[in-house]
Coordinates of C-alpha atoms and ligand atoms in Angstrom, one line a residue:
Chain U
M1 CA 0.0 0.0 0.0
L2 CA 2.8 2.5 1.0
E3 CA 6.1 2.2 -0.7
V4 CA 9.1 4.4 0.0
K5 CA 11.9 4.0 -2.5
D6 CA 15.4 5.2 -2.3
L7 CA 14.3 8.4 -0.4
D8 CA 16.7 11.3 0.2
A9 CA 15.7 14.2 2.4
A10 CA 17.5 17.2 3.7
Y11 CA 17.1 20.4 5.7
G12 CA 19.1 22.9 3.7
E13 CA 22.5 21.5 3.1
V14 CA 22.2 18.8 5.8
M15 CA 21.3 15.5 4.4
V16 CA 19.0 13.6 6.9
L17 CA 17.7 10.6 5.0
R18 CA 19.8 8.7 2.4
G19 CA 18.4 6.0 0.2
V20 CA 15.6 5.0 2.6
G21 CA 13.4 2.1 1.4
L22 CA 10.4 1.0 3.3
S23 CA 7.0 -0.5 2.7
V24 CA 3.7 -0.9 4.6
G25 CA 1.1 -3.4 3.4
R26 CA -2.6 -3.2 3.8
G27 CA -3.5 -3.5 7.5
E28 CA 0.1 -4.1 8.4
S29 CA 1.8 -2.6 11.5
V30 CA 5.4 -1.4 10.9
A31 CA 7.7 0.1 13.4
V32 CA 10.7 2.4 12.6
I33 CA 13.1 2.6 15.5
G34 CA 16.3 4.6 15.9
A35 CA 18.1 6.9 18.2
N36 CA 17.6 10.7 18.6
G37 CA 18.3 12.4 15.3
A38 CA 18.3 9.3 13.2
G39 CA 15.7 10.8 10.9
K40 CA 12.5 9.1 12.0
S41 CA 10.4 12.2 12.1
T42 CA 11.9 13.4 8.9
L43 CA 10.7 10.2 7.2
L44 CA 7.1 10.7 8.3
R45 CA 7.3 14.4 7.4
A46 CA 8.4 13.4 3.9
I47 CA 5.6 10.8 3.6
S48 CA 3.0 13.4 4.5
S49 CA 4.6 16.0 2.3
L50 CA 5.4 18.5 5.0
L51 CA 8.9 18.1 3.7
R52 CA 9.7 17.8 0.0
P53 CA 12.1 14.9 -0.6
R54 CA 15.4 15.5 -2.5
G55 CA 15.2 12.3 -4.3
G56 CA 13.5 8.9 -4.5
A57 CA 9.8 8.2 -4.6
I58 CA 6.9 7.7 -2.3
L59 CA 4.0 5.6 -3.6
F60 CA 0.6 5.1 -2.1
D61 CA -1.5 2.5 -3.9
S62 CA 1.2 2.5 -6.6
N63 CA 0.7 6.3 -7.3
R64 CA 3.4 8.8 -6.7
V65 CA 2.4 11.1 -3.8
D66 CA 5.7 12.9 -3.2
H67 CA 4.8 16.0 -5.1
L68 CA 1.3 16.5 -3.7
P69 CA 0.7 19.1 -1.0
P70 CA 0.1 17.7 2.5
Y71 CA -3.7 18.3 2.4
E72 CA -4.0 16.1 -0.7
V73 CA -1.9 13.4 0.9
A74 CA -4.3 13.5 3.8
A75 CA -7.2 13.2 1.4
L76 CA -5.8 9.9 0.2
G77 CA -6.2 8.5 3.7
I78 CA -2.8 9.0 5.3
A79 CA -3.1 10.4 8.8
H80 CA 0.1 11.8 10.4
V81 CA 0.0 12.2 14.2
P82 CA 3.0 14.4 14.7
E83 CA 5.7 14.2 17.3
G84 CA 4.7 16.2 20.4
R85 CA 1.0 15.6 19.8
R86 CA 0.3 19.2 18.5
V87 CA -3.3 19.4 19.6
L88 CA -4.9 22.7 18.9
P89 CA -4.7 24.1 22.4
D90 CA -7.3 26.8 22.2
M91 CA -10.0 24.5 20.8
T92 CA -12.1 22.0 22.7
V93 CA -11.5 18.3 22.5
E94 CA -14.5 17.9 20.3
E95 CA -13.5 20.8 18.0
N96 CA -10.1 19.1 17.6
L97 CA -11.8 15.9 16.6
E98 CA -14.2 17.6 14.3
L99 CA -11.3 19.2 12.4
G100 CA -9.8 15.8 12.0
A101 CA -12.8 15.2 9.7
Y102 CA -12.5 18.4 7.8
L103 CA -12.1 16.9 4.3
P104 CA -15.4 16.2 2.5
G105 CA -15.2 12.4 2.6
P106 CA -14.5 12.1 6.4
K107 CA -16.9 15.0 7.0
A108 CA -19.8 13.0 5.7
R109 CA -19.0 10.3 8.3
R110 CA -18.2 12.8 11.1
R111 CA -20.9 11.8 13.6
E112 CA -20.3 8.1 13.1
S113 CA -16.5 8.6 13.4
L114 CA -17.0 10.7 16.6
A115 CA -18.9 7.9 18.2
W116 CA -16.3 5.4 17.1
V117 CA -13.4 7.5 18.5
Y118 CA -15.2 8.1 21.7
G119 CA -15.8 4.4 21.9
I120 CA -12.0 3.8 21.7
F121 CA -11.1 6.7 24.0
P122 CA -14.0 7.1 26.5
R123 CA -11.8 9.7 28.4
L124 CA -12.1 12.0 25.4
A125 CA -15.9 11.8 25.6
E126 CA -15.8 12.9 29.2
R127 CA -13.6 15.9 28.3
R128 CA -15.3 16.8 25.0
R129 CA -16.0 20.4 26.1
Q130 CA -12.6 21.0 27.7
R131 CA -9.9 23.1 26.0
A132 CA -7.3 20.7 24.5
G133 CA -4.5 22.7 26.0
T134 CA -5.7 21.8 29.5
L135 CA -5.5 18.0 29.0
S136 CA -2.8 15.9 30.5
G137 CA 0.0 14.6 28.3
G138 CA -1.6 11.2 27.9
E139 CA -5.0 12.7 27.1
Q140 CA -3.4 14.9 24.6
Q141 CA -1.8 11.9 22.9
M142 CA -5.2 10.1 22.8
L143 CA -6.7 13.3 21.3
A144 CA -4.0 13.5 18.7
I145 CA -4.5 9.8 17.7
G146 CA -8.3 10.3 17.8
R147 CA -8.0 13.3 15.6
G148 CA -6.0 11.2 13.2
L149 CA -8.6 8.5 13.2
M150 CA -11.4 11.0 12.3
L151 CA -9.8 11.1 8.9
R152 CA -10.8 7.4 8.6
P153 CA -7.3 6.8 7.4
R154 CA -6.0 3.6 5.7
L155 CA -2.6 4.4 7.1
L156 CA -2.0 5.9 10.5
M157 CA 1.4 7.3 11.1
L158 CA 2.4 7.8 14.7
D159 CA 5.5 9.8 15.7
E160 CA 6.7 8.8 19.2
P161 CA 3.4 8.5 20.9
S162 CA 5.2 7.5 24.1
L163 CA 7.2 10.7 24.2
G164 CA 7.2 12.3 27.7
L165 CA 4.6 10.0 29.1
A166 CA 4.8 8.1 32.4
P167 CA 5.3 4.3 32.1
L168 CA 1.7 3.6 33.1
V169 CA 0.3 6.0 30.5
V170 CA 2.6 4.6 27.9
E171 CA 1.1 1.2 28.6
V172 CA -2.5 2.5 28.1
T173 CA -1.5 4.4 25.0
F174 CA 0.0 1.2 23.4
Q175 CA -3.1 -0.8 24.4
K176 CA -5.2 1.8 22.4
I177 CA -2.9 1.6 19.4
A178 CA -3.3 -2.2 19.5
E179 CA -7.1 -1.6 19.4
V180 CA -6.8 0.6 16.4
R181 CA -4.6 -2.0 14.8
K182 CA -7.4 -4.6 15.2
E183 CA -9.7 -2.3 13.2
G184 CA -7.6 -3.2 10.2
I185 CA -5.9 0.2 9.8
A186 CA -2.3 0.0 8.7
I187 CA 0.1 1.6 11.2
L188 CA 3.5 3.2 10.7
L189 CA 4.9 3.7 14.1
V190 CA 8.0 5.7 14.9
E191 CA 9.4 5.0 18.4
Q192 CA 12.4 5.2 20.7
N193 CA 10.6 2.7 23.0
V194 CA 11.9 -0.2 21.0
Q195 CA 10.6 -3.0 23.2
R196 CA 7.0 -1.7 22.9
A197 CA 7.2 -0.7 19.3
L198 CA 8.4 -4.1 18.2
G199 CA 6.0 -5.8 20.6
L200 CA 3.2 -4.2 18.7
A201 CA 4.4 -4.2 15.1
D202 CA 4.6 -7.1 12.6
R203 CA 7.8 -5.8 11.1
G204 CA 10.4 -3.2 11.9
Y205 CA 13.1 -1.0 10.4
V206 CA 16.1 0.3 12.2
L207 CA 17.2 3.8 11.1
D208 CA 20.7 5.0 11.9
G209 CA 22.2 8.2 10.6
G210 CA 19.4 8.5 8.0
R211 CA 19.9 5.0 6.5
V212 CA 18.0 1.8 7.0
V213 CA 20.6 -0.5 8.7
L214 CA 18.3 -3.4 9.6
E215 CA 14.9 -4.6 8.7
G216 CA 12.8 -7.7 9.3
P217 CA 10.0 -9.3 11.3
S218 CA 9.7 -7.7 14.8
Q219 CA 10.6 -11.0 16.5
D220 CA 13.9 -11.3 14.5
L221 CA 14.8 -7.7 15.4
L222 CA 14.1 -8.2 19.0
E223 CA 16.5 -11.1 19.0
N224 CA 19.1 -9.4 16.9
P225 CA 22.4 -8.9 18.8
H226 CA 23.0 -5.4 17.4
V227 CA 19.4 -4.3 18.3
K228 CA 19.8 -5.8 21.8
V229 CA 23.0 -3.9 22.5
A230 CA 22.3 -0.6 20.8
Y231 CA 18.5 -0.2 21.5
L232 CA 17.4 -2.5 24.2
G233 CA 20.4 -2.0 26.5
L234 CA 20.8 -5.7 27.0
Chain V
M1 CA -16.6 71.7 33.3
D2 CA -19.7 69.9 34.4
L3 CA -20.4 66.3 34.7
T4 CA -22.8 66.2 31.7
T5 CA -20.0 67.3 29.4
I6 CA -17.7 64.6 30.7
F7 CA -20.4 62.0 30.4
Q8 CA -21.1 63.2 26.9
A9 CA -17.5 62.7 26.0
V10 CA -17.5 59.2 27.5
I11 CA -20.6 58.2 25.5
T12 CA -19.1 59.6 22.3
G13 CA -16.0 57.5 23.0
V14 CA -18.0 54.4 23.7
L15 CA -19.9 54.8 20.4
M16 CA -16.7 55.1 18.4
A17 CA -15.3 52.0 20.1
G18 CA -17.2 49.5 17.9
I19 CA -15.6 51.0 14.8
Y20 CA -12.1 50.8 16.3
A21 CA -12.8 47.2 17.3
L22 CA -13.7 46.3 13.7
V23 CA -10.5 47.7 12.3
A24 CA -8.5 46.0 15.0
I25 CA -10.2 42.7 14.6
G26 CA -9.4 42.8 10.9
L27 CA -5.8 43.5 11.7
T28 CA -5.5 40.6 14.2
L29 CA -7.3 38.2 11.9
I30 CA -4.7 39.0 9.1
F31 CA -1.8 38.8 11.6
G32 CA -3.1 35.7 13.4
V33 CA -3.6 33.7 10.2
V34 CA -1.1 35.1 7.6
R35 CA 1.5 36.5 10.1
I36 CA 1.6 39.8 8.3
V37 CA 1.3 43.1 10.1
N38 CA -0.8 45.1 7.7
F39 CA 0.0 48.8 8.0
A40 CA -2.4 49.4 5.1
Q41 CA -5.4 48.4 7.3
G42 CA -6.4 52.1 7.7
E43 CA -6.4 52.6 4.0
F44 CA -8.8 49.7 3.7
V45 CA -11.1 51.7 5.9
M46 CA -10.5 54.7 3.7
L47 CA -11.4 52.6 0.6
G48 CA -14.6 51.5 2.3
M49 CA -15.4 55.2 3.0
Y50 CA -14.8 56.2 -0.6
V51 CA -16.7 53.3 -2.1
T52 CA -19.6 54.2 0.2
W53 CA -19.4 57.9 -0.6
W54 CA -19.2 57.2 -4.3
L55 CA -22.2 54.9 -4.3
W56 CA -24.1 57.6 -2.5
K57 CA -22.9 60.4 -4.8
A58 CA -23.3 58.6 -8.1
G59 CA -26.1 56.2 -7.4
G60 CA -27.9 57.8 -4.4
I61 CA -27.5 54.6 -2.5
D62 CA -27.9 54.8 1.3
P63 CA -24.6 54.2 3.1
Y64 CA -26.0 51.4 5.3
L65 CA -27.5 49.7 2.3
S66 CA -24.2 50.0 0.4
L67 CA -22.5 47.9 3.1
L68 CA -23.8 45.0 1.0
I69 CA -21.7 46.2 -1.8
T70 CA -18.8 47.8 0.1
M71 CA -18.0 44.6 2.1
P72 CA -17.8 42.2 -0.9
V73 CA -15.8 44.8 -2.9
L74 CA -13.3 45.1 -0.1
F75 CA -13.3 41.3 0.4
V76 CA -12.3 40.8 -3.2
F77 CA -9.7 43.6 -2.9
G78 CA -8.3 41.8 0.2
V79 CA -8.1 38.5 -1.6
L80 CA -6.2 40.2 -4.5
V81 CA -3.8 41.9 -2.1
Q82 CA -3.1 38.5 -0.5
R83 CA -2.7 36.7 -3.8
F84 CA -0.5 39.2 -5.5
L85 CA 1.2 41.2 -2.8
F86 CA 1.4 39.3 0.4
R87 CA 1.9 35.8 -0.9
P88 CA 5.2 36.5 -2.7
I89 CA 6.8 37.9 0.5
L90 CA 5.4 35.5 3.1
S91 CA 8.8 34.0 3.8
A92 CA 10.7 37.2 3.4
P93 CA 12.2 39.0 6.4
D94 CA 9.9 41.1 8.6
M95 CA 11.5 44.3 7.3
A96 CA 10.5 43.5 3.7
Q97 CA 6.9 42.8 4.8
I98 CA 6.8 46.1 6.7
F99 CA 8.1 47.9 3.6
L100 CA 5.5 46.2 1.5
T101 CA 2.4 47.0 3.6
V102 CA 3.6 50.6 4.4
G103 CA 4.2 51.0 0.7
L104 CA 0.7 49.7 -0.1
S105 CA -0.7 52.2 2.3
V106 CA 1.2 55.1 0.7
V107 CA 0.1 53.9 -2.8
L108 CA -3.5 53.7 -1.8
M109 CA -3.5 57.2 -0.2
N110 CA -2.0 58.6 -3.4
A111 CA -4.4 56.7 -5.5
A112 CA -7.3 58.3 -3.5
L113 CA -5.6 61.7 -3.8
F114 CA -5.4 61.2 -7.6
F115 CA -8.9 59.9 -8.2
F116 CA -10.8 61.8 -5.5
T117 CA -8.5 64.9 -4.8
A118 CA -7.7 66.0 -1.3
D119 CA -11.2 67.5 -0.8
F120 CA -13.1 66.6 2.3
R121 CA -16.2 64.7 1.2
S122 CA -19.2 64.0 3.3
V123 CA -22.4 62.1 2.9
K124 CA -25.5 63.9 3.9
T125 CA -28.4 61.7 4.7
T126 CA -31.7 62.6 6.3
Y127 CA -30.6 61.0 9.5
S128 CA -27.1 62.5 9.6
E129 CA -28.2 65.1 12.1
W130 CA -30.7 63.0 14.0
A131 CA -30.0 62.7 17.7
L132 CA -31.6 61.5 20.9
R133 CA -31.4 63.6 24.0
V134 CA -31.3 61.7 27.3
A135 CA -30.7 63.6 30.6
G136 CA -28.9 66.5 28.8
I137 CA -26.7 64.1 26.8
T138 CA -26.9 64.1 23.0
L139 CA -26.8 60.7 21.4
S140 CA -26.1 61.0 17.7
V141 CA -28.2 58.4 15.8
P142 CA -25.7 57.6 13.1
R143 CA -23.1 57.0 15.8
I144 CA -25.4 54.7 17.6
F145 CA -26.0 52.9 14.3
A146 CA -22.2 52.6 13.7
F147 CA -21.7 51.2 17.2
A148 CA -24.6 48.7 16.8
G149 CA -23.5 47.7 13.3
A150 CA -20.0 47.1 14.5
L151 CA -21.3 44.9 17.3
V152 CA -23.4 42.9 15.0
L153 CA -20.5 42.3 12.6
A154 CA -18.2 41.4 15.5
G155 CA -20.9 39.0 16.7
L156 CA -21.3 37.4 13.2
L157 CA -17.6 37.0 12.9
T158 CA -17.5 35.3 16.3
L159 CA -20.2 32.9 15.3
F160 CA -18.4 32.2 12.0
L161 CA -15.1 31.4 13.7
S162 CA -16.7 29.3 16.4
K163 CA -19.5 27.4 14.7
T164 CA -18.5 26.8 11.0
D165 CA -15.9 24.4 9.7
I166 CA -14.2 27.0 7.7
G167 CA -14.1 29.3 10.7
K168 CA -12.5 26.6 12.7
A169 CA -10.1 25.8 9.9
L170 CA -9.0 29.5 10.0
R171 CA -8.3 29.2 13.7
A172 CA -6.5 25.9 13.2
V173 CA -4.2 27.6 10.7
A174 CA -3.6 30.5 13.1
Q175 CA -2.8 28.0 15.9
D176 CA -0.6 25.5 14.1
R177 CA -0.1 25.8 10.3
E178 CA 1.6 22.4 9.8
V179 CA -1.0 20.5 11.8
S180 CA -3.8 22.3 9.8
M181 CA -2.2 20.9 6.6
L182 CA -2.1 17.4 8.1
L183 CA -5.8 17.7 8.8
G184 CA -6.5 18.5 5.1
I185 CA -6.6 22.3 5.2
D186 CA -5.0 24.3 2.5
P187 CA -3.5 27.3 4.3
E188 CA -3.1 29.3 1.1
R189 CA -6.9 29.4 0.8
M190 CA -7.3 30.4 4.4
Y191 CA -4.8 33.2 3.9
L192 CA -7.0 34.5 1.1
L193 CA -10.1 34.3 3.3
A194 CA -8.4 36.0 6.3
V195 CA -7.2 39.0 4.3
G196 CA -10.5 39.2 2.5
L197 CA -12.4 39.2 5.8
G198 CA -9.9 41.6 7.4
A199 CA -10.4 44.0 4.5
A200 CA -14.2 43.6 4.5
L201 CA -14.3 44.4 8.2
A202 CA -12.2 47.5 7.6
G203 CA -14.5 48.5 4.7
A204 CA -17.6 48.0 6.8
A205 CA -16.0 50.2 9.5
G206 CA -15.5 52.9 6.8
G207 CA -19.0 52.5 5.5
L208 CA -20.6 52.7 9.0
I209 CA -18.9 56.0 9.8
V210 CA -19.5 57.8 6.5
P211 CA -22.7 59.4 7.7
F212 CA -20.9 61.4 10.3
F213 CA -17.2 61.3 9.4
Y214 CA -15.4 63.3 6.6
V215 CA -13.8 61.2 3.8
F216 CA -10.3 62.3 2.7
P217 CA -7.3 60.4 1.4
T218 CA -5.3 60.2 4.6
V219 CA -8.3 59.5 6.9
G220 CA -7.1 55.9 7.4
V221 CA -3.9 56.9 9.3
V222 CA -5.8 57.6 12.5
F223 CA -7.6 54.3 12.3
V224 CA -4.6 52.1 11.8
L225 CA -2.7 53.8 14.7
I226 CA -5.7 53.3 17.0
A227 CA -6.1 49.7 15.8
F228 CA -2.5 49.0 16.7
V229 CA -3.0 50.4 20.2
V230 CA -6.2 48.3 20.5
V231 CA -4.3 45.1 19.4
I232 CA -1.5 45.7 21.8
L233 CA -3.9 46.4 24.7
G234 CA -6.3 43.6 24.0
T235 CA -5.4 40.0 24.0
L236 CA -4.2 39.2 20.5
G237 CA -6.7 37.2 18.5
S238 CA -9.6 37.6 20.9
I239 CA -12.6 39.5 19.6
Q240 CA -13.8 40.2 23.1
G241 CA -10.4 41.5 24.0
A242 CA -10.5 43.8 21.0
L243 CA -13.9 45.1 22.0
L244 CA -12.8 45.8 25.6
A245 CA -9.6 47.5 24.5
S246 CA -11.5 49.6 22.0
L247 CA -13.8 50.9 24.7
I248 CA -10.8 52.0 26.7
V249 CA -9.1 53.6 23.7
G250 CA -12.3 55.2 22.5
V251 CA -13.1 56.8 25.8
A252 CA -9.5 57.8 26.4
E253 CA -9.4 59.6 23.1
S254 CA -12.7 61.3 23.6
L255 CA -11.7 62.5 27.1
G256 CA -8.4 63.6 25.7
I257 CA -10.2 65.7 23.1
L258 CA -12.3 67.2 25.9
F259 CA -9.5 68.1 28.3
A260 CA -6.6 68.7 26.0
G261 CA -8.2 69.8 22.7
A262 CA -9.2 68.3 19.4
D263 CA -5.7 67.8 18.2
L264 CA -4.5 66.1 21.3
G265 CA -7.0 63.2 21.7
L266 CA -4.5 60.9 20.0
V267 CA -1.8 61.9 22.4
V268 CA -3.8 60.4 25.2
V269 CA -4.2 57.2 23.2
F270 CA -0.5 57.1 22.6
A271 CA 0.2 57.7 26.3
I272 CA -1.8 54.6 26.9
L273 CA 0.2 52.8 24.2
V274 CA 3.5 53.7 25.7
A275 CA 2.4 52.8 29.2
T276 CA 1.2 49.4 27.9
L277 CA 4.4 48.7 26.1
I278 CA 6.3 49.5 29.3
L279 CA 4.1 47.2 31.3
K280 CA 3.8 44.6 28.6
P281 CA 7.0 44.8 26.6
S282 CA 6.2 41.7 24.6
G283 CA 4.0 44.1 22.7
L284 CA 2.1 43.2 19.5
M285 CA 3.4 39.7 19.1
G286 CA 3.5 38.7 22.8
Q287 CA 1.0 36.5 24.5
A288 CA -0.8 38.2 27.4
Ligands
ATP301 N1 13.8 21.8 10.8 C1 15.0 21.3 10.8 N2 16.0 22.0 10.3 C2 17.3 21.6 10.3 N3 17.6 20.3 10.8 C3 16.7 19.6 11.3 C4 15.3 20.0 11.3 N4 14.6 19.0 11.9 C5 15.4 18.0 12.1 N5 16.7 18.4 11.8 C6 17.9 17.5 11.9 O1 17.6 16.3 11.1 C7 18.1 15.2 11.8 C8 17.0 14.2 11.9 O2 15.9 14.7 12.7 P1 14.6 14.0 13.0 O3 13.7 14.9 13.8 O4 14.1 13.4 11.8 O5 15.1 12.8 14.0 P2 14.3 11.8 14.9 O6 14.8 10.5 14.5 O7 12.9 12.0 14.7 O8 14.8 12.2 16.3 P3 14.0 12.3 17.7 O9 14.0 10.9 18.2 O10 14.8 13.2 18.5 O11 12.7 12.8 17.4 C9 18.6 15.7 13.1 O12 20.0 15.8 13.0 C10 18.0 17.0 13.3 O13 18.9 17.9 14.0
MG302 MG1 11.5 12.7 16.0

């Protein structure tokens, strides 16, 4: 469904991604792991067109999407939940969710989607009239994911959903992501929490210095000596 | 000086506040969404006044009725300004943006001078001189209309921004441009809308005051200066904040005129501005 081929990306003169290849199949969950500054966020930003790649290609359903503006990529059914959650702080929880279904297709299903998202995240239903900026970090993460789901995406891209959350909250967040996964939505998950990310995903990629250095089924990666030493601290 | 005179000045200031708020709201809408400080906002008011005056002069159209024409005309004007003037310099340094909008303001003033001359124009309607007298205080009817009209427009804008999807999309772009794109919003279109609306509000302010305010090419200067003071005083981006700050500024100006003379009303307004900047040095861009 998603295919990234030989992708180069840069900020100004600084090359950040070099020849990255990656694919996500229908309903598949894929993790991208890597240290700080490895280029994980940059990869997601390139896929959602927030950043124009320097080279290579990004295909969705075999169509090139790397020259579309971000709002057209979203319209194809790719939801990007950015690093740091980025909820709209001055709007209520429900307004944030409603804006997740801004595009015509998702808008037609807005009520149904709201009920669906509130079903997955009952906490958000309790806080629907509250300003998003006043939510706790874990709640904001749920809101960011819920807002992405309102797009009725076929691919949900999550950038470090565990960032800055207490271990217990991370646990809950990953349970929710597992629920979303069961709905048949493909997931591209970027994480530094390697154990959890590979625990959830079918397959994984290890990004180091902007290159894919390892890839394979999650179980294989978890048992890989390099991964154990470098990312699991074993 | 008796109390009635002072009270009269206060009322006059209050009635002008709605107009100041409209201009300031337009300014913050443009700044909040497009991140451009529009020094030509006062000339948008001036254009609204000339359009209204011209429609009355040439077509005998009542100034209030011509709001239905003035506002769309200014909206389209704002859209064109965004598309052809602001858009090319959005990523340019602040200084370039300031030169551009100040330049636009000068060009518009000179265009008005060229087409309409420096003459002071006025629109005389049957109700121009109407007034209510309450407890020795004179309430000018067109000024009441201007105030009420401004409140209605501010209310409609509030509804638009809080209840409609497009209004929410505008706020989303103002709050986080990147995220708005991820949600499927095209910011460029929202920029067009924001500048169009900002110009339409300025045009409405101009149209509403024409029955009691002279029209001349440099009339906008006062309005843009006052709008800046209002924006700095009020919480940026909040319509209620703009209304409240406008009340303070309107009354201060009016009392300044009463106590210090007609030429010095603005001095009082600027004294407030300076005091605010000292107390709140973050100024125009800062959060409360
Ligand atoms: N806007 C930017 N301008 C310039 N360089 C940037 C920018 N954003 C990221 N970089 C650089 O690009 C590299 C990759 O950044 P990226 O954010 O993709 O890493 P990451 O893997 O997501 O890291 P983290 O785990 O810290 O989120 C880093 O060296 C970073 O300093
Ligand atoms: Mg990152």
